[in-house]
């Protein structure tokens, strides 16, 4: 039981250490195991590297993370759509809206996009906000869609 409590205390202490620390473990001549942040001068110690166990926090604002979770953004572009697609991409970046980008290269990808939009031809750039599809770049329409989805301005 005593070993359990020592282990629990050591675990708590180690978890509270800074970003990166080195801990030394050695056994004395009586067989007792010791842990320290400095190696003992007379014993053969094993260095153990510990790392920060804190969870990285999302670097996006909370509202953006929640909106992206419920209404993910996907920007569909092609190599032929340089000026309009670049403008759309820049607009999303300026708005700091996290989005994934899909390059439509093949006929199959174009057909899949036609099926998604319900149209017989593809208008690029196309943005999906969750399940809502917006064809062509128009800042007002895209802004309204992002506002309704809860993305911060």
Coordinates of N, CA, C and O in Angstrom, one line a residue:
X1 N 0.8 -1.2 0.0 CA 0.0 0.0 0.0 C 0.9 1.3 0.0 O 0.5 2.2 -0.6
X2 N 2.0 1.2 0.8 CA 2.9 2.3 0.8 C 3.5 2.6 -0.6 O 3.6 3.8 -0.9
X3 N 3.8 1.6 -1.3 CA 4.3 1.8 -2.7 C 3.3 2.5 -3.6 O 3.7 3.3 -4.4
X4 N 2.0 2.1 -3.4 CA 1.0 2.7 -4.2 C 1.0 4.3 -4.0 O 0.9 5.0 -4.9
X5 N 1.0 4.7 -2.7 CA 1.0 6.1 -2.4 C 2.2 6.8 -2.9 O 2.1 7.9 -3.3
X6 N 3.4 6.2 -2.7 CA 4.6 6.8 -3.3 C 4.5 7.0 -4.8 O 4.8 8.0 -5.3
X7 N 4.0 5.9 -5.4 CA 3.8 6.0 -6.9 C 2.8 7.1 -7.3 O 3.0 7.9 -8.2
X8 N 1.8 7.2 -6.5 CA 0.7 8.2 -6.8 C 1.3 9.6 -6.6 O 1.1 10.5 -7.4
X9 N 2.0 9.8 -5.5 CA 2.7 11.1 -5.2 C 3.7 11.5 -6.3 O 3.7 12.6 -6.8
X10 N 4.5 10.5 -6.7 CA 5.5 10.7 -7.7 C 4.8 11.1 -9.1 O 5.3 12.0 -9.8
X11 N 3.8 10.4 -9.4 CA 3.0 10.7 -10.6 C 2.5 12.1 -10.6 O 2.6 12.9 -11.6
X12 N 1.9 12.5 -9.5 CA 1.4 13.9 -9.3 C 2.5 14.9 -9.5 O 2.3 15.9 -10.1
X13 N 3.6 14.6 -8.8 CA 4.7 15.6 -8.9 C 5.3 15.7 -10.3 O 5.6 16.7 -10.8
X14 N 5.4 14.5 -11.0 CA 5.9 14.5 -12.3 C 5.0 15.2 -13.3 O 5.4 15.9 -14.2
X15 N 3.7 15.1 -13.1 CA 2.7 15.7 -13.9 C 2.7 17.2 -13.8 O 2.3 17.9 -14.7
X16 N 3.2 17.7 -12.6 CA 3.1 19.1 -12.4 C 4.4 19.8 -12.8 O 4.6 21.0 -12.7
X17 N 5.4 19.1 -13.4 CA 6.6 19.7 -13.8 C 6.4 20.6 -15.0 O 5.4 20.5 -15.7
X18 N 7.4 21.4 -15.3 CA 7.4 22.3 -16.5 C 7.3 21.6 -17.8 O 7.2 20.4 -17.9
X19 N 7.6 22.3 -18.9 CA 7.5 21.8 -20.2 C 8.3 20.6 -20.5 O 7.9 19.6 -21.0
X20 N 9.5 20.6 -20.1 CA 10.4 19.5 -20.3 C 11.4 19.4 -19.1 O 12.0 20.4 -18.8
X21 N 11.5 18.3 -18.5 CA 12.4 18.1 -17.4 C 13.0 16.8 -17.4 O 12.5 15.9 -18.0
X22 N 14.2 16.7 -16.8 CA 14.9 15.5 -16.7 C 14.9 15.0 -15.3 O 15.1 15.8 -14.3
X23 N 14.5 13.7 -15.1 CA 14.4 13.1 -13.7 C 15.4 12.0 -13.7 O 15.5 11.2 -14.7
X24 N 16.1 11.8 -12.6 CA 17.0 10.7 -12.5 C 16.4 9.7 -11.5 O 15.8 10.0 -10.5
X25 N 16.6 8.4 -11.9 CA 16.2 7.3 -11.0 C 17.4 6.5 -10.7 O 18.2 6.1 -11.5
X26 N 17.5 6.1 -9.4 CA 18.6 5.3 -9.0 C 18.2 4.4 -7.8 O 17.2 4.8 -7.1
X27 N 18.9 3.4 -7.6 CA 18.6 2.5 -6.4 C 19.8 2.6 -5.5 O 21.0 2.4 -6.0
X28 N 19.6 2.8 -4.2 CA 20.7 2.9 -3.3 C 21.2 1.5 -2.9 O 20.6 0.5 -3.3
X29 N 22.2 1.4 -2.0 CA 22.8 0.1 -1.7 C 21.8 -0.8 -0.9 O 22.0 -2.0 -0.8
X30 N 20.8 -0.2 -0.3 CA 19.8 -1.0 0.4 C 18.6 -1.4 -0.5 O 17.7 -2.0 0.0
X31 N 18.7 -1.1 -1.8 CA 17.7 -1.5 -2.7 C 16.5 -0.5 -2.8 O 15.5 -0.8 -3.5
X32 N 16.6 0.6 -2.2 CA 15.5 1.6 -2.2 C 15.7 2.5 -3.5 O 16.7 2.9 -3.8
X33 N 14.5 2.6 -4.2 CA 14.5 3.4 -5.5 C 14.3 4.9 -5.1 O 13.4 5.2 -4.3
X34 N 15.1 5.8 -5.7 CA 15.0 7.2 -5.5 C 14.8 7.9 -6.9 O 15.3 7.4 -7.9
X35 N 14.1 9.1 -6.8 CA 13.9 9.9 -8.0 C 14.4 11.3 -7.6 O 14.1 11.8 -6.5
X36 N 15.0 12.0 -8.5 CA 15.5 13.4 -8.2 C 15.7 14.1 -9.5 O 15.9 13.5 -10.6
X37 N 15.8 15.5 -9.4 CA 16.0 16.3 -10.6 C 17.5 16.4 -10.9 O 17.9 17.0 -11.9
X38 N 18.4 15.9 -9.9 CA 19.8 16.0 -10.1 C 20.4 14.6 -9.8 O 19.9 13.9 -8.9
X39 N 21.3 14.2 -10.6 CA 21.9 12.8 -10.4 C 22.7 12.8 -9.1 O 23.4 13.7 -8.8
X40 N 22.7 11.6 -8.5 CA 23.5 11.5 -7.3 C 24.9 11.3 -7.7 O 25.2 10.7 -8.7
X41 N 25.9 11.9 -6.9 CA 27.3 11.8 -7.3 C 27.9 10.4 -7.2 O 28.7 10.1 -8.0
X42 N 27.4 9.6 -6.3 CA 28.0 8.3 -6.1 C 27.2 7.2 -6.7 O 27.7 6.1 -6.7
X43 N 26.0 7.4 -7.3 CA 25.3 6.3 -7.8 C 25.2 6.3 -9.3 O 25.4 7.4 -10.0
X44 N 24.9 5.2 -9.9 CA 24.7 5.1 -11.4 C 23.2 5.3 -11.6 O 22.4 4.4 -11.4
X45 N 22.9 6.5 -12.1 CA 21.5 6.9 -12.2 C 21.1 6.8 -13.7 O 21.9 7.1 -14.6
X46 N 19.8 6.5 -13.9 CA 19.3 6.5 -15.3 C 18.5 7.8 -15.5 O 17.6 8.2 -14.7
X47 N 18.8 8.5 -16.6 CA 18.1 9.8 -16.9 C 16.8 9.4 -17.5 O 16.7 8.6 -18.4
X48 N 15.7 10.1 -17.1 CA 14.4 9.9 -17.7 C 13.9 11.3 -18.1 O 13.9 12.2 -17.3
X49 N 13.5 11.4 -19.4 CA 13.0 12.7 -19.9 C 11.5 12.7 -19.7 O 10.8 11.8 -20.2
X50 N 11.0 13.8 -19.1 CA 9.6 14.0 -19.0 C 9.1 15.1 -19.9 O 9.8 16.1 -20.0
X51 N 7.9 15.0 -20.4 CA 7.4 16.0 -21.2 C 6.1 16.6 -20.6 O 5.4 16.0 -19.8
X52 N 5.8 17.8 -21.0 CA 4.6 18.5 -20.6 C 3.4 17.7 -21.0 O 3.3 17.2 -22.1
X53 N 2.5 17.5 -20.0 CA 1.3 16.7 -20.3 C 0.1 17.6 -20.5 O -1.0 17.1 -20.6
X54 N 0.3 18.9 -20.6 CA -0.8 19.8 -20.9 C -1.4 19.6 -22.3 O -0.6 19.4 -23.2
X55 N -2.7 19.7 -22.4 CA -3.3 19.5 -23.7 C -3.2 20.9 -24.4 O -3.5 21.9 -23.9
X56 N -2.8 20.8 -25.7 CA -2.7 22.0 -26.5 C -4.1 22.6 -26.7 O -5.0 21.9 -27.1
X57 N -4.2 23.8 -26.4 CA -5.5 24.5 -26.7 C -5.6 24.9 -28.1 O -4.6 25.3 -28.7
X58 N -6.8 24.8 -28.6 CA -7.0 25.3 -30.0 C -6.7 26.7 -30.1 O -7.0 27.5 -29.3
X59 N -6.0 27.1 -31.2 CA -5.6 28.5 -31.4 C -6.7 29.3 -32.0 O -6.5 30.5 -32.1
X60 N -7.8 28.7 -32.3 CA -8.9 29.5 -32.9 C -9.8 30.0 -31.8 O -9.8 29.3 -30.7
X61 N -10.5 31.1 -32.0 CA -11.5 31.5 -31.0 C -12.5 30.4 -30.8 O -12.8 29.6 -31.7
X62 N -13.1 30.4 -29.6 CA -14.1 29.4 -29.3 C -15.3 29.4 -30.3 O -15.7 28.3 -30.8
X63 N -15.8 30.6 -30.7 CA -16.9 30.7 -31.6 C -16.5 30.1 -33.0 O -17.3 29.4 -33.6
X64 N -15.3 30.3 -33.4 CA -14.8 29.8 -34.7 C -14.8 28.2 -34.6 O -15.2 27.5 -35.6
X65 N -14.2 27.7 -33.6 CA -14.1 26.3 -33.4 C -15.5 25.6 -33.4 O -15.7 24.6 -34.0
X66 N -16.5 26.2 -32.7 CA -17.8 25.7 -32.6 C -18.5 25.7 -34.0 O -19.2 24.8 -34.4
X67 N -18.3 26.8 -34.7 CA -18.9 27.0 -36.0 C -18.3 26.0 -37.0 O -19.0 25.3 -37.8
X68 N -17.0 25.8 -36.9 CA -16.3 24.9 -37.8 C -16.7 23.4 -37.5 O -16.8 22.6 -38.4
X69 N -17.0 23.1 -36.3 CA -17.5 21.8 -35.9 C -18.8 21.5 -36.5 O -19.1 20.4 -37.0
X70 N -19.8 22.5 -36.4 CA -21.1 22.3 -36.9 C -21.3 22.5 -38.4 O -22.1 21.9 -39.1
X71 N -20.5 23.5 -38.9 CA -20.7 23.9 -40.3 C -19.3 24.0 -40.9 O -18.8 25.1 -41.1
X72 N -18.6 22.9 -41.2 CA -17.3 22.9 -41.9 C -17.4 23.6 -43.2 O -18.3 23.5 -44.0
X73 N -16.3 24.3 -43.6 CA -16.2 25.0 -44.8 C -15.3 24.3 -45.8 O -14.2 23.9 -45.4
X74 N -15.8 24.1 -47.0 CA -15.0 23.5 -48.1 C -15.0 24.4 -49.3 O -16.1 24.7 -49.7
X75 N -13.9 24.7 -49.8 CA -13.8 25.6 -51.0 C -13.4 24.7 -52.1 O -12.3 24.0 -52.1
X76 N -14.2 24.7 -53.2 CA -13.9 23.9 -54.4 C -13.3 24.9 -55.4 O -13.9 25.9 -55.7
X77 N -12.2 24.5 -56.0 CA -11.5 25.4 -57.0 C -11.0 24.5 -58.1 O -11.0 23.3 -58.0
X78 N -10.5 25.1 -59.2 CA -9.8 24.4 -60.2 C -8.6 25.3 -60.7 O -8.5 26.4 -60.4
X79 N -7.8 24.6 -61.6 CA -6.7 25.4 -62.1 C -7.1 26.5 -63.1 O -6.4 27.4 -63.3
X80 N -8.3 26.3 -63.7 CA -8.9 27.2 -64.7 C -9.4 28.5 -64.0 O -9.7 29.5 -64.6
X81 N -9.7 28.4 -62.7 CA -10.4 29.5 -61.9 C -9.4 30.2 -61.1 O -9.4 30.2 -59.9
X82 N -8.4 30.9 -61.7 CA -7.3 31.5 -61.0 C -7.8 32.8 -60.2 O -7.7 32.8 -59.0
X83 N -8.3 33.8 -61.0 CA -8.6 35.0 -60.4 C -9.7 35.0 -59.3 O -9.6 35.4 -58.2
X84 N -10.8 34.3 -59.7 CA -12.0 34.3 -58.8 C -11.7 33.3 -57.6 O -12.0 33.7 -56.5
X85 N -11.0 32.2 -57.9 CA -10.7 31.3 -56.8 C -9.7 31.9 -55.8 O -9.8 31.8 -54.6
X86 N -8.7 32.7 -56.4 CA -7.7 33.4 -55.5 C -8.4 34.4 -54.6 O -8.1 34.6 -53.5
X87 N -9.4 35.1 -55.2 CA -10.1 36.1 -54.5 C -11.0 35.5 -53.4 O -11.0 36.0 -52.2
X88 N -11.6 34.4 -53.7 CA -12.4 33.7 -52.7 C -11.5 33.1 -51.5 O -11.8 33.3 -50.4
X89 N -10.4 32.6 -51.9 CA -9.4 32.1 -50.9 C -8.9 33.2 -50.0 O -8.9 33.1 -48.8
X90 N -8.6 34.3 -50.6 CA -8.1 35.5 -49.8 C -9.2 36.0 -48.9 O -8.9 36.4 -47.8
X91 N -10.4 36.0 -49.4 CA -11.5 36.5 -48.6 C -11.7 35.6 -47.3 O -11.9 36.1 -46.2
X92 N -11.7 34.3 -47.5 CA -11.8 33.4 -46.4 C -10.6 33.5 -45.4 O -10.8 33.5 -44.2
X93 N -9.4 33.7 -45.9 CA -8.3 33.9 -45.1 C -8.4 35.2 -44.3 O -8.0 35.2 -43.1
X94 N -8.8 36.2 -45.0 CA -9.0 37.5 -44.3 C -10.0 37.4 -43.2 O -9.9 38.0 -42.1
X95 N -11.1 36.6 -43.4 CA -12.1 36.4 -42.4 C -11.7 35.5 -41.3 O -12.3 35.3 -40.3
X96 N -10.5 34.9 -41.5 CA -9.9 33.9 -40.6 C -10.8 32.7 -40.4 O -11.0 32.2 -39.2
X97 N -11.5 32.3 -41.4 CA -12.4 31.2 -41.4 C -11.6 29.9 -41.8 O -11.0 29.9 -42.9
X98 N -11.5 28.9 -40.9 CA -10.8 27.7 -41.3 C -11.6 26.9 -42.4 O -12.7 26.6 -42.2
X99 N -10.9 26.6 -43.5 CA -11.6 25.9 -44.5 C -10.6 24.8 -45.1 O -9.4 24.9 -45.0
X100 N -11.2 23.8 -45.7 CA -10.4 22.9 -46.5 C -10.7 23.2 -48.0 O -11.7 23.8 -48.3
X101 N -9.7 22.9 -48.8 CA -9.8 23.2 -50.2 C -9.7 21.9 -51.0 O -8.9 21.1 -50.8
X102 N -10.6 21.8 -52.0 CA -10.6 20.7 -52.9 C -10.4 21.2 -54.3 O -11.1 22.0 -54.8
X103 N -9.3 20.6 -54.9 CA -9.0 21.0 -56.3 C -9.8 20.0 -57.2 O -9.6 18.8 -57.2
X104 N -10.6 20.6 -58.1 CA -11.4 19.8 -59.0 C -10.6 19.6 -60.3 O -10.4 20.6 -61.0
X105 N -10.1 18.4 -60.5 CA -9.2 18.2 -61.6 C -9.8 17.3 -62.7 O -9.7 17.5 -63.9
X106 N -10.5 16.2 -62.2 CA -10.9 15.2 -63.2 C -12.4 15.4 -63.5 O -13.1 16.1 -62.8
X107 N -12.8 14.7 -64.5 CA -14.3 14.7 -64.9 C -15.1 14.1 -63.8 O -16.2 14.6 -63.5
X108 N -14.6 13.1 -63.1 CA -15.3 12.4 -62.0 C -15.5 13.4 -60.9 O -16.6 13.4 -60.2
X109 N -14.5 14.2 -60.5 CA -14.6 15.2 -59.5 C -15.6 16.3 -59.9 O -16.4 16.7 -59.0
X110 N -15.6 16.6 -61.1 CA -16.5 17.6 -61.6 C -18.0 17.1 -61.5 O -18.9 17.8 -61.1
X111 N -18.1 15.8 -61.9 CA -19.5 15.2 -61.8 C -19.9 15.1 -60.4 O -21.1 15.3 -60.1
X112 N -19.0 14.8 -59.5 CA -19.4 14.8 -58.0 C -19.8 16.1 -57.5 O -20.8 16.3 -56.8
X113 N -19.1 17.2 -58.0 CA -19.5 18.5 -57.6 C -20.9 18.9 -58.2 O -21.7 19.6 -57.6
X114 N -21.1 18.5 -59.5 CA -22.4 18.8 -60.1 C -23.5 18.1 -59.3 O -24.6 18.7 -59.1
X115 N -23.3 16.9 -58.8 CA -24.3 16.2 -58.0 C -24.5 16.9 -56.7 O -25.6 17.0 -56.2
X116 N -23.4 17.4 -56.1 CA -23.5 18.1 -54.8 C -24.3 19.4 -55.0 O -25.2 19.7 -54.2
X117 N -24.1 20.1 -56.1 CA -24.8 21.4 -56.3 C -26.2 21.2 -56.9 O -27.0 22.1 -56.8
X118 N -26.4 20.1 -57.6 CA -27.7 19.9 -58.3 C -27.8 20.6 -59.6 O -28.8 20.7 -60.2
X119 N -26.6 21.0 -60.1 CA -26.6 21.7 -61.4 C -26.0 20.9 -62.5 O -25.2 19.9 -62.2
X120 N -26.2 21.2 -63.7 CA -25.7 20.5 -64.9 C -24.3 21.0 -65.2 O -23.6 20.3 -66.0
X121 N -23.9 22.1 -64.7 CA -22.5 22.6 -64.9 C -21.9 23.1 -63.6 O -22.7 23.4 -62.7
X122 N -20.6 23.2 -63.6 CA -19.9 23.6 -62.4 C -19.6 25.1 -62.4 O -19.1 25.5 -63.4
X123 N -19.9 25.8 -61.3 CA -19.5 27.2 -61.2 C -18.5 27.2 -60.1 O -18.8 26.9 -58.9
X124 N -17.3 27.7 -60.4 CA -16.2 27.8 -59.4 C -15.8 29.2 -59.2 O -15.9 30.0 -60.1
X125 N -15.4 29.6 -58.0 CA -15.3 28.7 -56.8 C -16.7 28.4 -56.3 O -17.6 29.2 -56.4
X126 N -16.7 27.3 -55.6 CA -17.9 26.9 -54.9 C -17.6 26.7 -53.4 O -16.5 26.1 -53.1
X127 N -18.4 27.1 -52.5 CA -18.2 27.0 -51.1 C -19.3 26.2 -50.5 O -20.5 26.5 -50.8
X128 N -19.0 25.2 -49.6 CA -20.0 24.6 -48.8 C -19.8 25.0 -47.4 O -18.7 25.1 -46.9
X129 N -20.9 25.4 -46.8 CA -20.9 25.8 -45.4 C -21.9 24.8 -44.7 O -23.1 24.9 -44.8
X130 N -21.2 23.7 -44.2 CA -22.0 22.6 -43.7 C -22.6 21.9 -44.9 O -21.9 21.5 -45.8
X131 N -24.0 21.9 -45.0 CA -24.6 21.3 -46.2 C -25.1 22.3 -47.2 O -25.6 22.0 -48.3
X132 N -24.9 23.6 -46.8 CA -25.3 24.7 -47.8 C -24.3 24.9 -48.8 O -23.1 24.9 -48.5
X133 N -24.7 24.9 -50.1 CA -23.8 25.1 -51.2 C -24.0 26.5 -51.8 O -25.1 26.9 -52.1
X134 N -22.8 27.2 -52.0 CA -22.9 28.5 -52.6 C -21.9 28.5 -53.8 O -20.7 28.3 -53.7
X135 N -22.5 28.7 -55.0 CA -21.7 28.7 -56.2 C -21.3 30.1 -56.6 O -22.1 31.0 -56.5
X136 N -20.0 30.2 -57.0 CA -19.5 31.5 -57.4 C -19.2 32.3 -56.2 O -19.8 32.2 -55.2
X137 N -18.2 33.2 -56.4 CA -17.8 34.0 -55.2 C -18.5 35.3 -55.3 O -18.4 36.1 -56.2
X138 N -19.2 35.6 -54.2 CA -19.9 36.9 -54.0 C -19.7 37.1 -52.5 O -20.3 36.4 -51.7
X139 N -18.9 38.1 -52.1 CA -18.6 38.3 -50.7 C -19.8 38.5 -49.8 O -19.8 38.0 -48.7
X140 N -20.8 39.2 -50.3 CA -22.0 39.4 -49.5 C -22.7 38.1 -49.2 O -23.1 37.8 -48.0
X141 N -22.9 37.2 -50.1 CA -23.6 35.9 -49.9 C -22.7 35.0 -49.0 O -23.3 34.4 -48.2
X142 N -21.4 35.0 -49.3 CA -20.6 34.2 -48.5 C -20.5 34.7 -47.0 O -20.6 33.9 -46.1
X143 N -20.5 36.0 -46.9 CA -20.5 36.6 -45.5 C -21.7 36.3 -44.7 O -21.7 35.9 -43.6
X144 N -22.9 36.4 -45.4 CA -24.2 36.0 -44.8 C -24.2 34.6 -44.3 O -24.7 34.3 -43.2
X145 N -23.7 33.7 -45.2 CA -23.7 32.3 -44.9 C -22.8 32.0 -43.7 O -23.2 31.2 -42.8
X146 N -21.6 32.6 -43.6 CA -20.7 32.4 -42.5 C -21.3 33.0 -41.2 O -21.2 32.5 -40.1
X147 N -22.0 34.2 -41.3 CA -22.6 34.8 -40.2 C -23.7 33.9 -39.6 O -23.8 33.7 -38.4
X148 N -24.5 33.3 -40.5 CA -25.6 32.5 -40.0 C -25.1 31.2 -39.4 O -25.7 30.6 -38.5
X149 N -23.9 30.7 -39.9 CA -23.3 29.5 -39.3 C -22.6 29.8 -38.0 O -22.2 28.9 -37.3
X150 N -22.5 31.1 -37.6 CA -21.9 31.4 -36.3 C -20.4 31.8 -36.4 O -19.7 31.9 -35.3
X151 N -19.8 31.9 -37.6 CA -18.4 32.3 -37.7 C -18.3 33.8 -37.3 O -19.1 34.6 -37.8
X152 N -17.3 34.1 -36.5 CA -17.1 35.5 -36.1 C -16.7 36.3 -37.4 O -16.1 35.8 -38.3
X153 N -17.1 37.6 -37.3 CA -16.7 38.5 -38.4 C -15.3 38.9 -38.4 O -14.7 39.0 -37.3

